[in-house]
mmCIF file of C-alpha atoms (C1' of nucleotides) in Angstrom:
data_model
loop_
_atom_site.group_PDB
_atom_site.id
_atom_site.type_symbol
_atom_site.label_atom_id
_atom_site.label_comp_id
_atom_site.label_asym_id
_atom_site.label_seq_id
_atom_site.Cartn_x
_atom_site.Cartn_y
_atom_site.Cartn_z
ATOM 1 C CA MET A 1 64.908 337.171 285.262
ATOM 2 C CA SER A 2 64.793 333.639 283.911
ATOM 3 C CA GLN A 3 65.797 332.344 287.301
ATOM 4 C CA GLU A 4 62.342 333.286 288.563
ATOM 5 C CA ILE A 5 60.619 331.549 285.706
ATOM 6 C CA ARG A 6 62.463 328.360 286.378
ATOM 7 C CA ARG A 7 61.348 328.143 289.975
ATOM 8 C CA ASN A 8 57.720 328.232 288.947
ATOM 9 C CA MET A 9 58.098 325.891 286.033
ATOM 10 C CA ALA A 10 55.932 322.845 286.694
ATOM 11 C CA LEU A 11 57.900 319.672 286.149
ATOM 12 C CA PHE A 12 57.042 316.965 288.663
ATOM 13 C CA PRO A 13 54.124 314.530 288.759
ATOM 14 C CA ILE A 14 52.552 313.780 292.128
ATOM 15 C CA GLY A 15 54.415 310.491 292.495
ATOM 16 C CA ILE A 16 57.762 312.251 292.610
ATOM 17 C CA VAL A 17 56.430 314.917 294.938
ATOM 18 C CA MET A 18 55.178 312.233 297.307
ATOM 19 C CA LYS A 19 58.658 310.766 297.621
ATOM 20 C CA LEU A 20 60.239 314.178 297.863
ATOM 21 C CA THR A 21 57.972 315.432 300.640
ATOM 22 C CA ASP A 22 56.926 312.218 302.391
ATOM 23 C CA LEU A 23 53.314 313.308 302.041
ATOM 24 C CA THR A 24 50.525 311.090 300.713
ATOM 25 C CA ALA A 25 48.789 311.892 297.427
ATOM 26 C CA ARG A 26 45.673 312.458 299.512
ATOM 27 C CA GLN A 27 47.393 315.097 301.607
ATOM 28 C CA ILE A 28 48.953 316.850 298.642
ATOM 29 C CA ARG A 29 45.602 317.033 296.848
ATOM 30 C CA TYR A 30 43.932 318.221 300.010
ATOM 31 C CA TYR A 31 46.408 321.048 300.473
ATOM 32 C CA GLU A 32 45.755 322.112 296.918
ATOM 33 C CA GLU A 33 42.025 322.029 297.637
ATOM 34 C CA GLN A 34 42.703 324.326 300.572
ATOM 35 C CA GLY A 35 44.493 326.753 298.293
ATOM 36 C CA LEU A 36 47.893 326.210 299.864
ATOM 37 C CA ILE A 37 49.523 325.272 296.576
ATOM 38 C CA LYS A 38 48.607 325.853 292.936
ATOM 39 C CA PRO A 39 50.039 323.040 290.850
ATOM 40 C CA ALA A 40 49.487 323.309 287.100
ATOM 41 C CA ARG A 41 47.865 320.565 285.030
ATOM 42 C CA ASN A 42 49.082 318.846 281.919
ATOM 43 C CA LYS A 43 46.848 317.838 279.038
ATOM 44 C CA GLY A 44 45.859 314.657 280.816
ATOM 45 C CA ASN A 45 44.603 316.702 283.787
ATOM 46 C CA GLN A 46 47.432 315.435 285.908
ATOM 47 C CA ARG A 47 48.982 317.799 288.415
ATOM 48 C CA ILE A 48 52.509 318.940 287.672
ATOM 49 C CA PHE A 49 54.377 320.628 290.488
ATOM 50 C CA SER A 50 57.109 323.234 290.507
ATOM 51 C CA LEU A 51 60.082 323.713 292.796
ATOM 52 C CA ASN A 52 58.048 326.358 294.605
ATOM 53 C CA ASP A 53 55.267 323.882 295.256
ATOM 54 C CA ILE A 54 57.700 321.398 296.738
ATOM 55 C CA ASP A 55 59.233 324.045 298.957
ATOM 56 C CA ARG A 56 55.830 325.103 300.168
ATOM 57 C CA LEU A 57 54.753 321.501 300.746
ATOM 58 C CA LEU A 58 57.869 320.986 302.836
ATOM 59 C CA GLU A 59 57.012 324.099 304.834
ATOM 60 C CA ILE A 60 53.445 322.937 305.337
ATOM 61 C CA LYS A 61 54.681 319.559 306.516
ATOM 62 C CA ALA A 62 56.984 321.250 309.010
ATOM 63 C CA LEU A 63 54.176 323.458 310.296
ATOM 64 C CA ILE A 64 51.865 320.498 310.755
ATOM 65 C CA ASP A 65 54.580 318.621 312.606
ATOM 66 C CA GLN A 66 54.764 321.672 314.849
ATOM 67 C CA GLY A 67 51.079 321.341 315.610
ATOM 68 C CA VAL A 68 49.729 324.041 313.295
ATOM 69 C CA ASN A 69 46.393 323.137 311.694
ATOM 70 C CA ILE A 70 45.302 323.897 308.128
ATOM 71 C CA ALA A 71 43.465 327.031 309.198
ATOM 72 C CA GLY A 72 46.600 328.288 310.865
ATOM 73 C CA ILE A 73 48.729 327.539 307.858
ATOM 74 C CA LYS A 74 46.235 329.262 305.596
ATOM 75 C CA ALA A 75 46.368 332.344 307.781
ATOM 76 C CA ILE A 76 50.128 332.376 307.612
ATOM 77 C CA TYR A 77 50.180 332.327 303.827
ATOM 78 C CA GLU A 78 47.231 334.632 303.378
ATOM 79 C CA ASN A 79 48.994 337.305 305.349
ATOM 80 C CA LYS A 80 51.926 336.940 303.045
ATOM 81 C CA LYS A 81 51.334 336.228 299.422
ATOM 82 C CA ALA A 82 49.129 333.860 297.503
ATOM 83 C CA PRO A 83 50.998 331.087 295.717
ATOM 84 C CA GLU A 84 51.848 332.119 292.205
ATOM 85 C CA ALA A 85 50.354 330.025 289.455
ATOM 86 C CA ASN A 86 52.768 327.578 287.929
ATOM 87 C CA ILE A 87 54.140 327.969 284.474
ATOM 88 C CA VAL A 88 53.153 325.089 282.292
ATOM 89 C CA PRO A 89 56.024 323.980 280.089
ATOM 90 C CA ALA A 90 54.765 323.885 276.522
ATOM 91 C CA GLU A 91 54.648 320.407 275.050
ATOM 92 C CA ASN A 92 56.145 321.138 271.648
ATOM 93 C CA GLU A 93 57.785 324.435 272.325
ATOM 94 C CA ASN A 94 59.868 322.541 274.835
ATOM 95 C CA LYS A 95 61.993 320.774 272.247
ATOM 96 C CA ASN A 96 63.361 324.012 270.858
ATOM 97 C CA LYS A 97 64.091 325.466 274.237
ATOM 98 C CA LYS A 98 65.300 322.357 276.004
ATOM 99 C CA ARG A 99 68.867 323.547 276.143
ATOM 100 C CA ASP A 100 67.831 326.842 277.668
ATOM 101 C CA LEU A 101 68.764 325.249 280.963
ATOM 102 C CA THR A 102 72.004 323.325 280.947
ATOM 103 C CA ASP A 103 72.592 320.377 283.230
ATOM 104 C CA LYS A 104 75.158 322.375 285.142
ATOM 105 C CA GLU A 105 72.715 325.222 285.651
ATOM 106 C CA VAL A 106 70.095 322.784 286.911
ATOM 107 C CA HIS A 107 72.606 321.295 289.279
ATOM 108 C CA ASP A 108 73.680 324.680 290.606
ATOM 109 C CA LEU A 109 70.105 325.883 290.857
ATOM 110 C CA LEU A 110 69.062 322.899 292.919
ATOM 111 C CA LYS A 111 72.133 322.985 295.070
ATOM 112 C CA ARG A 112 71.465 326.614 295.863
ATOM 113 C CA GLU A 113 67.721 326.506 296.390
ATOM 114 C CA LEU A 114 66.410 323.073 297.230
ATOM 115 C CA LEU A 115 69.045 320.822 298.632
ATOM 116 C CA HIS A 116 68.896 322.190 302.148
ATOM 117 C CA GLY A 117 67.844 319.337 304.365
ATOM 118 C CA LEU A 118 67.076 316.876 301.612
ATOM 119 C CA SER A 119 68.640 313.453 301.379
ATOM 120 C CA LYS A 120 70.887 312.354 298.546
ATOM 121 C CA GLU A 121 68.118 310.076 297.319
ATOM 122 C CA LYS A 122 65.657 312.930 297.011
ATOM 123 C CA VAL A 123 68.185 315.155 295.320
ATOM 124 C CA SER A 124 68.783 312.378 292.819
ATOM 125 C CA LEU A 125 65.070 312.077 292.211
ATOM 126 C CA ILE A 126 64.809 315.754 291.404
ATOM 127 C CA GLN A 127 67.835 315.720 289.155
ATOM 128 C CA GLY A 128 66.598 312.603 287.413
ATOM 129 C CA GLU A 129 63.261 314.229 286.687
ATOM 130 C CA LEU A 130 64.883 317.374 285.368
ATOM 131 C CA THR A 131 67.282 315.403 283.242
ATOM 132 C CA ARG A 132 64.407 313.426 281.748
ATOM 133 C CA PHE A 133 62.489 316.615 281.101
ATOM 134 C CA PHE A 134 65.274 318.406 279.307
ATOM 135 C CA ARG A 135 66.293 315.327 277.359
ATOM 136 C CA ASN A 136 62.997 315.078 275.479
ATOM 137 C "C1'" DC B 1 51.583 301.158 285.804
ATOM 138 C "C1'" DT B 2 50.242 306.105 287.449
ATOM 139 C "C1'" DT B 3 47.019 309.645 288.459
ATOM 140 C "C1'" DC B 4 42.307 311.632 288.687
ATOM 141 C "C1'" DT B 5 37.680 312.315 290.974
ATOM 142 C "C1'" DC B 6 34.267 311.058 294.081
ATOM 143 C "C1'" DA B 7 32.119 308.753 297.729
ATOM 144 C "C1'" DC B 8 31.881 306.578 302.419
ATOM 145 C "C1'" DA B 9 30.604 301.141 306.890
ATOM 146 C "C1'" DT C 1 42.807 311.388 306.436
ATOM 147 C "C1'" DG C 2 42.336 306.639 304.488
ATOM 148 C "C1'" DT C 3 40.614 303.693 300.964
ATOM 149 C "C1'" DG C 4 38.548 301.703 297.048
ATOM 150 C "C1'" DA C 5 35.945 302.074 292.610
ATOM 151 C "C1'" DG C 6 35.995 303.297 287.782
ATOM 152 C "C1'" DA C 7 38.043 305.970 284.123
ATOM 153 C "C1'" DA C 8 41.812 307.932 281.368
#
DNA sequence: CTTCTCACA
DNA sequence: TGTGAGAA
């Protein structure tokens, strides 16, 4: 179902993810190095994260706050499932499919899956990014 | 200005 | 984990 595709669609640069998760770029890159997340890369080699990555980052942050170390977190995820690779939104192909996801759908999707526990500011950040993405 | 990699008093 | 250099 397209709903699944959307969750793994890489859309956010590390700057946005930093604000969204309250993690430093150093930490985010380190977690990737440890195989905890699998952000995609754009043509400029910059990491682009999906909603799944952000969710996982938030989970990792919570686990660390609870005193779990990286090894422990790795074990937790390894016993479950490896993070799925992100879907890289095509640069040109995007223009033709931009309206595949309407603003209302984006809003509903976020409200249903990501807004739990996030501040209004962060929600706005996410929506702003999505809006910018689908506007181009 | 933002992000990337790599190295380290 | 932080920080700064040098490049893109």
